Amino acid sequence: MGKRDRHAVRTAYVTLRDLPGSRVMFWVVDECPYCGARHFHPAGNLRTADPSERLGEQPAMCDPGRTYELLLPPRPRKKSGKQERRKERREGKRDGLDDEY
């Protein structure tokens, strides 16, 4: 690991939450890549703001000299559809019949 790795912008995955009893939204970093703590970044008003505008490179709350990139977590892969499951089941039945004869 060279010096470049130490100064590179790290990725922090966030979730959007609102403050109960108010109209304020926050991007929550559950685990900071630098200190491991939870940090909150304001995302704006619940009714008028677009919270996605606040994603991207932001200064870290634990050390403002460092930055990290706020990103949404990757989406899980979709499960195979009903038609694909039926097709696999039919192929499995055919394979079983061929073995018996």
PDB file of N, CA and C in Angstrom:
ATOM      1  N   MET A   1       0.829  -1.170   0.000  1.00  0.00           N
ATOM      2  CA  MET A   1       0.000   0.000   0.000  1.00  0.00           C
ATOM      3  C   MET A   1       0.880   1.242   0.000  1.00  0.00           C
ATOM      4  N   GLY A   2       0.744   2.031  -1.018  1.00  0.00           N
ATOM      5  CA  GLY A   2       1.551   3.228  -1.112  1.00  0.00           C
ATOM      6  C   GLY A   2       0.840   4.444  -0.542  1.00  0.00           C
ATOM      7  N   LYS A   3       1.472   5.569  -0.714  1.00  0.00           N
ATOM      8  CA  LYS A   3       0.910   6.810  -0.199  1.00  0.00           C
ATOM      9  C   LYS A   3      -0.382   7.188  -0.920  1.00  0.00           C
ATOM     10  N   ARG A   4      -0.507   6.793  -2.154  1.00  0.00           N
ATOM     11  CA  ARG A   4      -1.720   7.122  -2.898  1.00  0.00           C
ATOM     12  C   ARG A   4      -2.954   6.513  -2.233  1.00  0.00           C
ATOM     13  N   ASP A   5      -2.825   5.300  -1.736  1.00  0.00           N
ATOM     14  CA  ASP A   5      -3.963   4.628  -1.116  1.00  0.00           C
ATOM     15  C   ASP A   5      -4.433   5.357   0.146  1.00  0.00           C
ATOM     16  N   ARG A   6      -3.520   5.945   0.874  1.00  0.00           N
ATOM     17  CA  ARG A   6      -3.895   6.641   2.105  1.00  0.00           C
ATOM     18  C   ARG A   6      -4.710   7.894   1.829  1.00  0.00           C
ATOM     19  N   HIS A   7      -4.470   8.544   0.700  1.00  0.00           N
ATOM     20  CA  HIS A   7      -5.131   9.806   0.404  1.00  0.00           C
ATOM     21  C   HIS A   7      -6.285   9.646  -0.581  1.00  0.00           C
ATOM     22  N   ALA A   8      -6.577   8.437  -0.985  1.00  0.00           N
ATOM     23  CA  ALA A   8      -7.671   8.209  -1.928  1.00  0.00           C
ATOM     24  C   ALA A   8      -9.021   8.413  -1.234  1.00  0.00           C
ATOM     25  N   VAL A   9     -10.006   8.805  -2.004  1.00  0.00           N
ATOM     26  CA  VAL A   9     -11.350   8.988  -1.478  1.00  0.00           C
ATOM     27  C   VAL A   9     -11.963   7.607  -1.271  1.00  0.00           C
ATOM     28  N   ARG A  10     -12.466   7.366  -0.073  1.00  0.00           N
ATOM     29  CA  ARG A  10     -13.057   6.068   0.243  1.00  0.00           C
ATOM     30  C   ARG A  10     -14.560   6.125   0.071  1.00  0.00           C
ATOM     31  N   THR A  11     -15.156   4.943  -0.024  1.00  0.00           N
ATOM     32  CA  THR A  11     -16.599   4.834  -0.223  1.00  0.00           C
ATOM     33  C   THR A  11     -17.290   4.569   1.100  1.00  0.00           C
ATOM     34  N   ALA A  12     -18.397   5.254   1.317  1.00  0.00           N
ATOM     35  CA  ALA A  12     -19.228   5.032   2.498  1.00  0.00           C
ATOM     36  C   ALA A  12     -20.664   4.821   2.018  1.00  0.00           C
ATOM     37  N   TYR A  13     -21.244   3.669   2.363  1.00  0.00           N
ATOM     38  CA  TYR A  13     -22.618   3.381   1.975  1.00  0.00           C
ATOM     39  C   TYR A  13     -23.578   3.997   2.986  1.00  0.00           C
ATOM     40  N   VAL A  14     -24.658   4.583   2.484  1.00  0.00           N
ATOM     41  CA  VAL A  14     -25.573   5.345   3.330  1.00  0.00           C
ATOM     42  C   VAL A  14     -27.004   4.853   3.193  1.00  0.00           C
ATOM     43  N   THR A  15     -27.810   5.173   4.203  1.00  0.00           N
ATOM     44  CA  THR A  15     -29.249   4.962   4.155  1.00  0.00           C
ATOM     45  C   THR A  15     -29.924   6.283   4.507  1.00  0.00           C
ATOM     46  N   LEU A  16     -31.099   6.505   3.953  1.00  0.00           N
ATOM     47  CA  LEU A  16     -31.824   7.744   4.184  1.00  0.00           C
ATOM     48  C   LEU A  16     -32.804   7.546   5.333  1.00  0.00           C
ATOM     49  N   ARG A  17     -32.743   8.429   6.309  1.00  0.00           N
ATOM     50  CA  ARG A  17     -33.652   8.373   7.458  1.00  0.00           C
ATOM     51  C   ARG A  17     -34.149   9.779   7.755  1.00  0.00           C
ATOM     52  N   ASP A  18     -35.334   9.834   8.372  1.00  0.00           N
ATOM     53  CA  ASP A  18     -35.860  11.135   8.772  1.00  0.00           C
ATOM     54  C   ASP A  18     -35.841  11.232  10.291  1.00  0.00           C
ATOM     55  N   LEU A  19     -35.796  12.453  10.773  1.00  0.00           N
ATOM     56  CA  LEU A  19     -35.791  12.712  12.205  1.00  0.00           C
ATOM     57  C   LEU A  19     -37.245  12.731  12.672  1.00  0.00           C
ATOM     58  N   PRO A  20     -37.624  11.817  13.578  1.00  0.00           N
ATOM     59  CA  PRO A  20     -39.024  11.766  14.018  1.00  0.00           C
ATOM     60  C   PRO A  20     -39.478  13.093  14.621  1.00  0.00           C
ATOM     61  N   GLY A  21     -40.678  13.514  14.252  1.00  0.00           N
ATOM     62  CA  GLY A  21     -41.234  14.753  14.775  1.00  0.00           C
ATOM     63  C   GLY A  21     -40.783  15.995  14.037  1.00  0.00           C
ATOM     64  N   SER A  22     -40.011  15.817  12.962  1.00  0.00           N
ATOM     65  CA  SER A  22     -39.560  16.977  12.193  1.00  0.00           C
ATOM     66  C   SER A  22     -39.620  16.634  10.706  1.00  0.00           C
ATOM     67  N   ARG A  23     -39.207  17.577   9.901  1.00  0.00           N
ATOM     68  CA  ARG A  23     -39.196  17.363   8.451  1.00  0.00           C
ATOM     69  C   ARG A  23     -37.775  17.235   7.913  1.00  0.00           C
ATOM     70  N   VAL A  24     -36.824  16.946   8.773  1.00  0.00           N
ATOM     71  CA  VAL A  24     -35.424  16.901   8.380  1.00  0.00           C
ATOM     72  C   VAL A  24     -35.028  15.462   8.040  1.00  0.00           C
ATOM     73  N   MET A  25     -34.319  15.301   6.922  1.00  0.00           N
ATOM     74  CA  MET A  25     -33.808  13.991   6.511  1.00  0.00           C
ATOM     75  C   MET A  25     -32.292  13.975   6.665  1.00  0.00           C
ATOM     76  N   PHE A  26     -31.760  12.781   6.925  1.00  0.00           N
ATOM     77  CA  PHE A  26     -30.326  12.596   7.082  1.00  0.00           C
ATOM     78  C   PHE A  26     -29.863  11.392   6.291  1.00  0.00           C
ATOM     79  N   TRP A  27     -28.663  11.506   5.719  1.00  0.00           N
ATOM     80  CA  TRP A  27     -27.977  10.343   5.183  1.00  0.00           C
ATOM     81  C   TRP A  27     -27.169   9.776   6.341  1.00  0.00           C
ATOM     82  N   VAL A  28     -27.333   8.512   6.630  1.00  0.00           N
ATOM     83  CA  VAL A  28     -26.665   7.884   7.763  1.00  0.00           C
ATOM     84  C   VAL A  28     -25.574   6.951   7.244  1.00  0.00           C
ATOM     85  N   VAL A  29     -24.342   7.224   7.656  1.00  0.00           N
ATOM     86  CA  VAL A  29     -23.212   6.340   7.369  1.00  0.00           C
ATOM     87  C   VAL A  29     -23.095   5.419   8.577  1.00  0.00           C
ATOM     88  N   ASP A  30     -23.470   4.147   8.419  1.00  0.00           N
ATOM     89  CA  ASP A  30     -23.465   3.230   9.563  1.00  0.00           C
ATOM     90  C   ASP A  30     -22.050   2.917  10.044  1.00  0.00           C
ATOM     91  N   GLU A  31     -21.114   2.801   9.109  1.00  0.00           N
ATOM     92  CA  GLU A  31     -19.742   2.503   9.506  1.00  0.00           C
ATOM     93  C   GLU A  31     -18.787   3.370   8.688  1.00  0.00           C
ATOM     94  N   CYS A  32     -18.188   4.332   9.351  1.00  0.00           N
ATOM     95  CA  CYS A  32     -17.244   5.237   8.693  1.00  0.00           C
ATOM     96  C   CYS A  32     -16.006   4.451   8.260  1.00  0.00           C
ATOM     97  N   PRO A  33     -15.503   4.665   7.032  1.00  0.00           N
ATOM     98  CA  PRO A  33     -14.309   3.941   6.595  1.00  0.00           C
ATOM     99  C   PRO A  33     -13.044   4.371   7.343  1.00  0.00           C
ATOM    100  N   TYR A  34     -13.082   5.494   8.040  1.00  0.00           N
ATOM    101  CA  TYR A  34     -11.903   5.975   8.751  1.00  0.00           C
ATOM    102  C   TYR A  34     -11.916   5.600  10.230  1.00  0.00           C
ATOM    103  N   CYS A  35     -13.047   5.825  10.915  1.00  0.00           N
ATOM    104  CA  CYS A  35     -13.065   5.589  12.363  1.00  0.00           C
ATOM    105  C   CYS A  35     -14.018   4.459  12.772  1.00  0.00           C
ATOM    106  N   GLY A  36     -14.894   4.010  11.876  1.00  0.00           N
ATOM    107  CA  GLY A  36     -15.816   2.926  12.181  1.00  0.00           C
ATOM    108  C   GLY A  36     -17.074   3.365  12.925  1.00  0.00           C
ATOM    109  N   ALA A  37     -17.232   4.642  13.185  1.00  0.00           N
ATOM    110  CA  ALA A  37     -18.389   5.143  13.926  1.00  0.00           C
ATOM    111  C   ALA A  37     -19.540   5.463  12.966  1.00  0.00           C
ATOM    112  N   ARG A  38     -20.698   5.791  13.522  1.00  0.00           N
ATOM    113  CA  ARG A  38     -21.874   6.189  12.751  1.00  0.00           C
ATOM    114  C   ARG A  38     -21.883   7.711  12.626  1.00  0.00           C
ATOM    115  N   HIS A  39     -22.125   8.192  11.393  1.00  0.00           N
ATOM    116  CA  HIS A  39     -22.172   9.630  11.143  1.00  0.00           C
ATOM    117  C   HIS A  39     -23.476   9.986  10.450  1.00  0.00           C
ATOM    118  N   PHE A  40     -23.926  11.219  10.655  1.00  0.00           N
ATOM    119  CA  PHE A  40     -25.137  11.731  10.041  1.00  0.00           C
ATOM    120  C   PHE A  40     -24.787  12.931   9.167  1.00  0.00           C
ATOM    121  N   HIS A  41     -25.327  12.952   7.952  1.00  0.00           N
ATOM    122  CA  HIS A  41     -25.147  14.082   7.036  1.00  0.00           C
ATOM    123  C   HIS A  41     -26.526  14.610   6.667  1.00  0.00           C
ATOM    124  N   PRO A  42     -26.786  15.899   6.838  1.00  0.00           N
ATOM    125  CA  PRO A  42     -28.118  16.439   6.513  1.00  0.00           C
ATOM    126  C   PRO A  42     -28.413  16.288   5.024  1.00  0.00           C
ATOM    127  N   ALA A  43     -29.668  15.878   4.736  1.00  0.00           N
ATOM    128  CA  ALA A  43     -30.085  15.680   3.349  1.00  0.00           C
ATOM    129  C   ALA A  43     -31.142  16.681   2.925  1.00  0.00           C
ATOM    130  N   GLY A  44     -31.632  17.497   3.854  1.00  0.00           N
ATOM    131  CA  GLY A  44     -32.575  18.535   3.494  1.00  0.00           C
ATOM    132  C   GLY A  44     -33.945  18.349   4.109  1.00  0.00           C
ATOM    133  N   ASN A  45     -34.878  19.161   3.642  1.00  0.00           N
ATOM    134  CA  ASN A  45     -36.248  19.154   4.123  1.00  0.00           C
ATOM    135  C   ASN A  45     -37.005  17.986   3.497  1.00  0.00           C
ATOM    136  N   LEU A  46     -37.861  17.363   4.265  1.00  0.00           N
ATOM    137  CA  LEU A  46     -38.603  16.185   3.817  1.00  0.00           C
ATOM    138  C   LEU A  46     -39.512  16.493   2.635  1.00  0.00           C
ATOM    139  N   ARG A  47     -40.084  17.687   2.590  1.00  0.00           N
ATOM    140  CA  ARG A  47     -41.061  18.005   1.556  1.00  0.00           C
ATOM    141  C   ARG A  47     -40.476  18.677   0.320  1.00  0.00           C
ATOM    142  N   THR A  48     -39.426  19.447   0.481  1.00  0.00           N
ATOM    143  CA  THR A  48     -38.961  20.250  -0.659  1.00  0.00           C
ATOM    144  C   THR A  48     -37.616  19.816  -1.223  1.00  0.00           C
ATOM    145  N   ALA A  49     -36.783  19.150  -0.463  1.00  0.00           N
ATOM    146  CA  ALA A  49     -35.420  18.857  -0.910  1.00  0.00           C
ATOM    147  C   ALA A  49     -35.348  17.536  -1.672  1.00  0.00           C
ATOM    148  N   ASP A  50     -34.355  17.444  -2.539  1.00  0.00           N
ATOM    149  CA  ASP A  50     -34.036  16.194  -3.214  1.00  0.00           C
ATOM    150  C   ASP A  50     -32.794  15.637  -2.528  1.00  0.00           C
ATOM    151  N   PRO A  51     -32.929  14.563  -1.730  1.00  0.00           N
ATOM    152  CA  PRO A  51     -31.791  14.068  -0.953  1.00  0.00           C
ATOM    153  C   PRO A  51     -30.651  13.525  -1.811  1.00  0.00           C
ATOM    154  N   SER A  52     -30.931  13.120  -3.045  1.00  0.00           N
ATOM    155  CA  SER A  52     -29.864  12.576  -3.885  1.00  0.00           C
ATOM    156  C   SER A  52     -28.842  13.640  -4.282  1.00  0.00           C
ATOM    157  N   GLU A  53     -29.203  14.917  -4.157  1.00  0.00           N
ATOM    158  CA  GLU A  53     -28.252  15.989  -4.459  1.00  0.00           C
ATOM    159  C   GLU A  53     -27.096  16.010  -3.458  1.00  0.00           C
ATOM    160  N   ARG A  54     -27.318  15.476  -2.263  1.00  0.00           N
ATOM    161  CA  ARG A  54     -26.302  15.491  -1.214  1.00  0.00           C
ATOM    162  C   ARG A  54     -25.374  14.278  -1.269  1.00  0.00           C
ATOM    163  N   LEU A  55     -25.627  13.344  -2.194  1.00  0.00           N
ATOM    164  CA  LEU A  55     -24.723  12.208  -2.345  1.00  0.00           C
ATOM    165  C   LEU A  55     -23.464  12.672  -3.061  1.00  0.00           C
ATOM    166  N   GLY A  56     -22.426  11.890  -2.957  1.00  0.00           N
ATOM    167  CA  GLY A  56     -21.171  12.242  -3.609  1.00  0.00           C
ATOM    168  C   GLY A  56     -20.096  12.490  -2.570  1.00  0.00           C
ATOM    169  N   GLU A  57     -19.085  13.221  -2.956  1.00  0.00           N
ATOM    170  CA  GLU A  57     -17.946  13.448  -2.073  1.00  0.00           C
ATOM    171  C   GLU A  57     -18.300  14.446  -0.974  1.00  0.00           C
ATOM    172  N   GLN A  58     -18.105  14.038   0.264  1.00  0.00           N
ATOM    173  CA  GLN A  58     -18.405  14.850   1.434  1.00  0.00           C
ATOM    174  C   GLN A  58     -17.243  14.761   2.419  1.00  0.00           C
ATOM    175  N   PRO A  59     -17.015  15.808   3.215  1.00  0.00           N
ATOM    176  CA  PRO A  59     -15.986  15.697   4.262  1.00  0.00           C
ATOM    177  C   PRO A  59     -16.449  14.747   5.365  1.00  0.00           C
ATOM    178  N   ALA A  60     -15.528  13.969   5.894  1.00  0.00           N
ATOM    179  CA  ALA A  60     -15.859  13.031   6.971  1.00  0.00           C
ATOM    180  C   ALA A  60     -16.150  13.807   8.244  1.00  0.00           C
ATOM    181  N   MET A  61     -17.135  13.354   9.004  1.00  0.00           N
ATOM    182  CA  MET A  61     -17.505  14.046  10.239  1.00  0.00           C
ATOM    183  C   MET A  61     -16.424  13.886  11.314  1.00  0.00           C
ATOM    184  N   CYS A  62     -15.709  12.779  11.301  1.00  0.00           N
ATOM    185  CA  CYS A  62     -14.684  12.546  12.322  1.00  0.00           C
ATOM    186  C   CYS A  62     -13.409  13.338  12.034  1.00  0.00           C
ATOM    187  N   ASP A  63     -13.117  13.618  10.764  1.00  0.00           N
ATOM    188  CA  ASP A  63     -11.919  14.363  10.381  1.00  0.00           C
ATOM    189  C   ASP A  63     -12.234  15.156   9.113  1.00  0.00           C
ATOM    190  N   PRO A  64     -12.577  16.435   9.230  1.00  0.00           N
ATOM    191  CA  PRO A  64     -12.965  17.226   8.048  1.00  0.00           C
ATOM    192  C   PRO A  64     -11.880  17.340   6.982  1.00  0.00           C
ATOM    193  N   GLY A  65     -10.633  17.026   7.315  1.00  0.00           N
ATOM    194  CA  GLY A  65      -9.570  17.058   6.317  1.00  0.00           C
ATOM    195  C   GLY A  65      -9.655  15.897   5.346  1.00  0.00           C
ATOM    196  N   ARG A  66     -10.347  14.844   5.721  1.00  0.00           N
ATOM    197  CA  ARG A  66     -10.526  13.670   4.869  1.00  0.00           C
ATOM    198  C   ARG A  66     -11.918  13.706   4.247  1.00  0.00           C
ATOM    199  N   THR A  67     -12.039  13.083   3.093  1.00  0.00           N
ATOM    200  CA  THR A  67     -13.339  13.017   2.433  1.00  0.00           C
ATOM    201  C   THR A  67     -13.681  11.570   2.112  1.00  0.00           C
ATOM    202  N   TYR A  68     -14.965  11.315   2.016  1.00  0.00           N
ATOM    203  CA  TYR A  68     -15.425  10.031   1.507  1.00  0.00           C
ATOM    204  C   TYR A  68     -16.611  10.275   0.593  1.00  0.00           C
ATOM    205  N   GLU A  69     -16.888   9.285  -0.227  1.00  0.00           N
ATOM    206  CA  GLU A  69     -17.960   9.409  -1.194  1.00  0.00           C
ATOM    207  C   GLU A  69     -19.193   8.684  -0.674  1.00  0.00           C
ATOM    208  N   LEU A  70     -20.284   9.417  -0.524  1.00  0.00           N
ATOM    209  CA  LEU A  70     -21.530   8.837  -0.052  1.00  0.00           C
ATOM    210  C   LEU A  70     -22.241   8.178  -1.230  1.00  0.00           C
ATOM    211  N   LEU A  71     -22.480   6.880  -1.117  1.00  0.00           N
ATOM    212  CA  LEU A  71     -23.142   6.118  -2.167  1.00  0.00           C
ATOM    213  C   LEU A  71     -24.241   5.262  -1.571  1.00  0.00           C
ATOM    214  N   LEU A  72     -25.256   4.974  -2.372  1.00  0.00           N
ATOM    215  CA  LEU A  72     -26.284   4.034  -1.954  1.00  0.00           C
ATOM    216  C   LEU A  72     -25.709   2.627  -2.029  1.00  0.00           C
ATOM    217  N   PRO A  73     -26.110   1.730  -1.133  1.00  0.00           N
ATOM    218  CA  PRO A  73     -25.577   0.365  -1.186  1.00  0.00           C
ATOM    219  C   PRO A  73     -26.021  -0.333  -2.468  1.00  0.00           C
ATOM    220  N   PRO A  74     -25.217  -1.270  -2.966  1.00  0.00           N
ATOM    221  CA  PRO A  74     -25.600  -1.960  -4.197  1.00  0.00           C
ATOM    222  C   PRO A  74     -26.869  -2.776  -3.991  1.00  0.00           C
ATOM    223  N   ARG A  75     -27.689  -2.821  -5.008  1.00  0.00           N
ATOM    224  CA  ARG A  75     -28.941  -3.585  -4.930  1.00  0.00           C
ATOM    225  C   ARG A  75     -28.648  -5.070  -5.082  1.00  0.00           C
ATOM    226  N   PRO A  76     -29.398  -5.899  -4.359  1.00  0.00           N
ATOM    227  CA  PRO A  76     -29.210  -7.340  -4.531  1.00  0.00           C
ATOM    228  C   PRO A  76     -29.706  -7.779  -5.907  1.00  0.00           C
ATOM    229  N   ARG A  77     -29.151  -8.874  -6.395  1.00  0.00           N
ATOM    230  CA  ARG A  77     -29.553  -9.377  -7.698  1.00  0.00           C
ATOM    231  C   ARG A  77     -30.983  -9.890  -7.633  1.00  0.00           C
ATOM    232  N   LYS A  78     -31.697  -9.723  -8.723  1.00  0.00           N
ATOM    233  CA  LYS A  78     -33.063 -10.223  -8.784  1.00  0.00           C
ATOM    234  C   LYS A  78     -33.047 -11.744  -8.847  1.00  0.00           C
ATOM    235  N   LYS A  79     -34.039 -12.343  -8.226  1.00  0.00           N
ATOM    236  CA  LYS A  79     -34.175 -13.787  -8.302  1.00  0.00           C
ATOM    237  C   LYS A  79     -34.714 -14.154  -9.668  1.00  0.00           C
ATOM    238  N   SER A  80     -34.454 -15.381 -10.069  1.00  0.00           N
ATOM    239  CA  SER A  80     -34.943 -15.804 -11.372  1.00  0.00           C
ATOM    240  C   SER A  80     -36.460 -15.838 -11.356  1.00  0.00           C
ATOM    241  N   GLY A  81     -37.042 -15.560 -12.487  1.00  0.00           N
ATOM    242  CA  GLY A  81     -38.486 -15.458 -12.594  1.00  0.00           C
ATOM    243  C   GLY A  81     -39.184 -16.805 -12.572  1.00  0.00           C
ATOM    244  N   LYS A  82     -40.483 -16.749 -12.551  1.00  0.00           N
ATOM    245  CA  LYS A  82     -41.311 -17.944 -12.477  1.00  0.00           C
ATOM    246  C   LYS A  82     -41.095 -18.843 -13.692  1.00  0.00           C
ATOM    247  N   GLN A  83     -41.001 -18.251 -14.863  1.00  0.00           N
ATOM    248  CA  GLN A  83     -40.812 -19.031 -16.083  1.00  0.00           C
ATOM    249  C   GLN A  83     -39.492 -19.798 -16.058  1.00  0.00           C
ATOM    250  N   GLU A  84     -38.432 -19.152 -15.553  1.00  0.00           N
ATOM    251  CA  GLU A  84     -37.133 -19.826 -15.485  1.00  0.00           C
ATOM    252  C   GLU A  84     -37.166 -20.990 -14.500  1.00  0.00           C
ATOM    253  N   ARG A  85     -37.849 -20.809 -13.376  1.00  0.00           N
ATOM    254  CA  ARG A  85     -37.954 -21.909 -12.405  1.00  0.00           C
ATOM    255  C   ARG A  85     -38.722 -23.086 -13.004  1.00  0.00           C
ATOM    256  N   ARG A  86     -39.793 -22.799 -13.743  1.00  0.00           N
ATOM    257  CA  ARG A  86     -40.558 -23.864 -14.391  1.00  0.00           C
ATOM    258  C   ARG A  86     -39.705 -24.602 -15.413  1.00  0.00           C
ATOM    259  N   LYS A  87     -38.934 -23.840 -16.185  1.00  0.00           N
ATOM    260  CA  LYS A  87     -38.071 -24.445 -17.202  1.00  0.00           C
ATOM    261  C   LYS A  87     -37.041 -25.369 -16.553  1.00  0.00           C
ATOM    262  N   GLU A  88     -36.423 -24.915 -15.456  1.00  0.00           N
ATOM    263  CA  GLU A  88     -35.453 -25.760 -14.750  1.00  0.00           C
ATOM    264  C   GLU A  88     -36.110 -27.025 -14.216  1.00  0.00           C
ATOM    265  N   ARG A  89     -37.325 -26.912 -13.704  1.00  0.00           N
ATOM    266  CA  ARG A  89     -38.022 -28.069 -13.163  1.00  0.00           C
ATOM    267  C   ARG A  89     -38.337 -29.069 -14.278  1.00  0.00           C
ATOM    268  N   ARG A  90     -38.774 -28.572 -15.442  1.00  0.00           N
ATOM    269  CA  ARG A  90     -39.060 -29.464 -16.575  1.00  0.00           C
ATOM    270  C   ARG A  90     -37.796 -30.183 -17.041  1.00  0.00           C
ATOM    271  N   GLU A  91     -36.692 -29.440 -17.124  1.00  0.00           N
ATOM    272  CA  GLU A  91     -35.432 -30.061 -17.542  1.00  0.00           C
ATOM    273  C   GLU A  91     -34.985 -31.115 -16.545  1.00  0.00           C
ATOM    274  N   GLY A  92     -35.190 -30.859 -15.272  1.00  0.00           N
ATOM    275  CA  GLY A  92     -34.841 -31.841 -14.245  1.00  0.00           C
ATOM    276  C   GLY A  92     -35.663 -33.108 -14.370  1.00  0.00           C
ATOM    277  N   LYS A  93     -36.946 -32.982 -14.707  1.00  0.00           N
ATOM    278  CA  LYS A  93     -37.802 -34.155 -14.884  1.00  0.00           C
ATOM    279  C   LYS A  93     -37.364 -34.964 -16.096  1.00  0.00           C
ATOM    280  N   ARG A  94     -37.010 -34.295 -17.186  1.00  0.00           N
ATOM    281  CA  ARG A  94     -36.548 -35.000 -18.387  1.00  0.00           C
ATOM    282  C   ARG A  94     -35.267 -35.773 -18.120  1.00  0.00           C
ATOM    283  N   ASP A  95     -34.348 -35.142 -17.402  1.00  0.00           N
ATOM    284  CA  ASP A  95     -33.087 -35.815 -17.093  1.00  0.00           C
ATOM    285  C   ASP A  95     -33.336 -37.066 -16.258  1.00  0.00           C
ATOM    286  N   GLY A  96     -34.252 -36.999 -15.321  1.00  0.00           N
ATOM    287  CA  GLY A  96     -34.564 -38.142 -14.469  1.00  0.00           C
ATOM    288  C   GLY A  96     -35.175 -39.286 -15.251  1.00  0.00           C
ATOM    289  N   LEU A  97     -36.040 -39.001 -16.229  1.00  0.00           N
ATOM    290  CA  LEU A  97     -36.668 -40.043 -17.043  1.00  0.00           C
ATOM    291  C   LEU A  97     -35.657 -40.717 -17.943  1.00  0.00           C
ATOM    292  N   ASP A  98     -34.717 -39.969 -18.481  1.00  0.00           N
ATOM    293  CA  ASP A  98     -33.707 -40.559 -19.366  1.00  0.00           C
ATOM    294  C   ASP A  98     -32.844 -41.574 -18.628  1.00  0.00           C
ATOM    295  N   ASP A  99     -32.591 -41.371 -17.376  1.00  0.00           N
ATOM    296  CA  ASP A  99     -31.756 -42.277 -16.603  1.00  0.00           C
ATOM    297  C   ASP A  99     -32.448 -43.608 -16.373  1.00  0.00           C
ATOM    298  N   GLU A 100     -33.785 -43.582 -16.250  1.00  0.00           N
ATOM    299  CA  GLU A 100     -34.513 -44.810 -15.942  1.00  0.00           C
ATOM    300  C   GLU A 100     -34.625 -45.725 -17.150  1.00  0.00           C
ATOM    301  N   TYR A 101     -34.694 -45.189 -18.353  1.00  0.00           N
ATOM    302  CA  TYR A 101     -34.925 -46.024 -19.528  1.00  0.00           C
ATOM    303  C   TYR A 101     -33.642 -46.456 -20.154  1.00  0.00           C
TER     304      TYR A 101
END
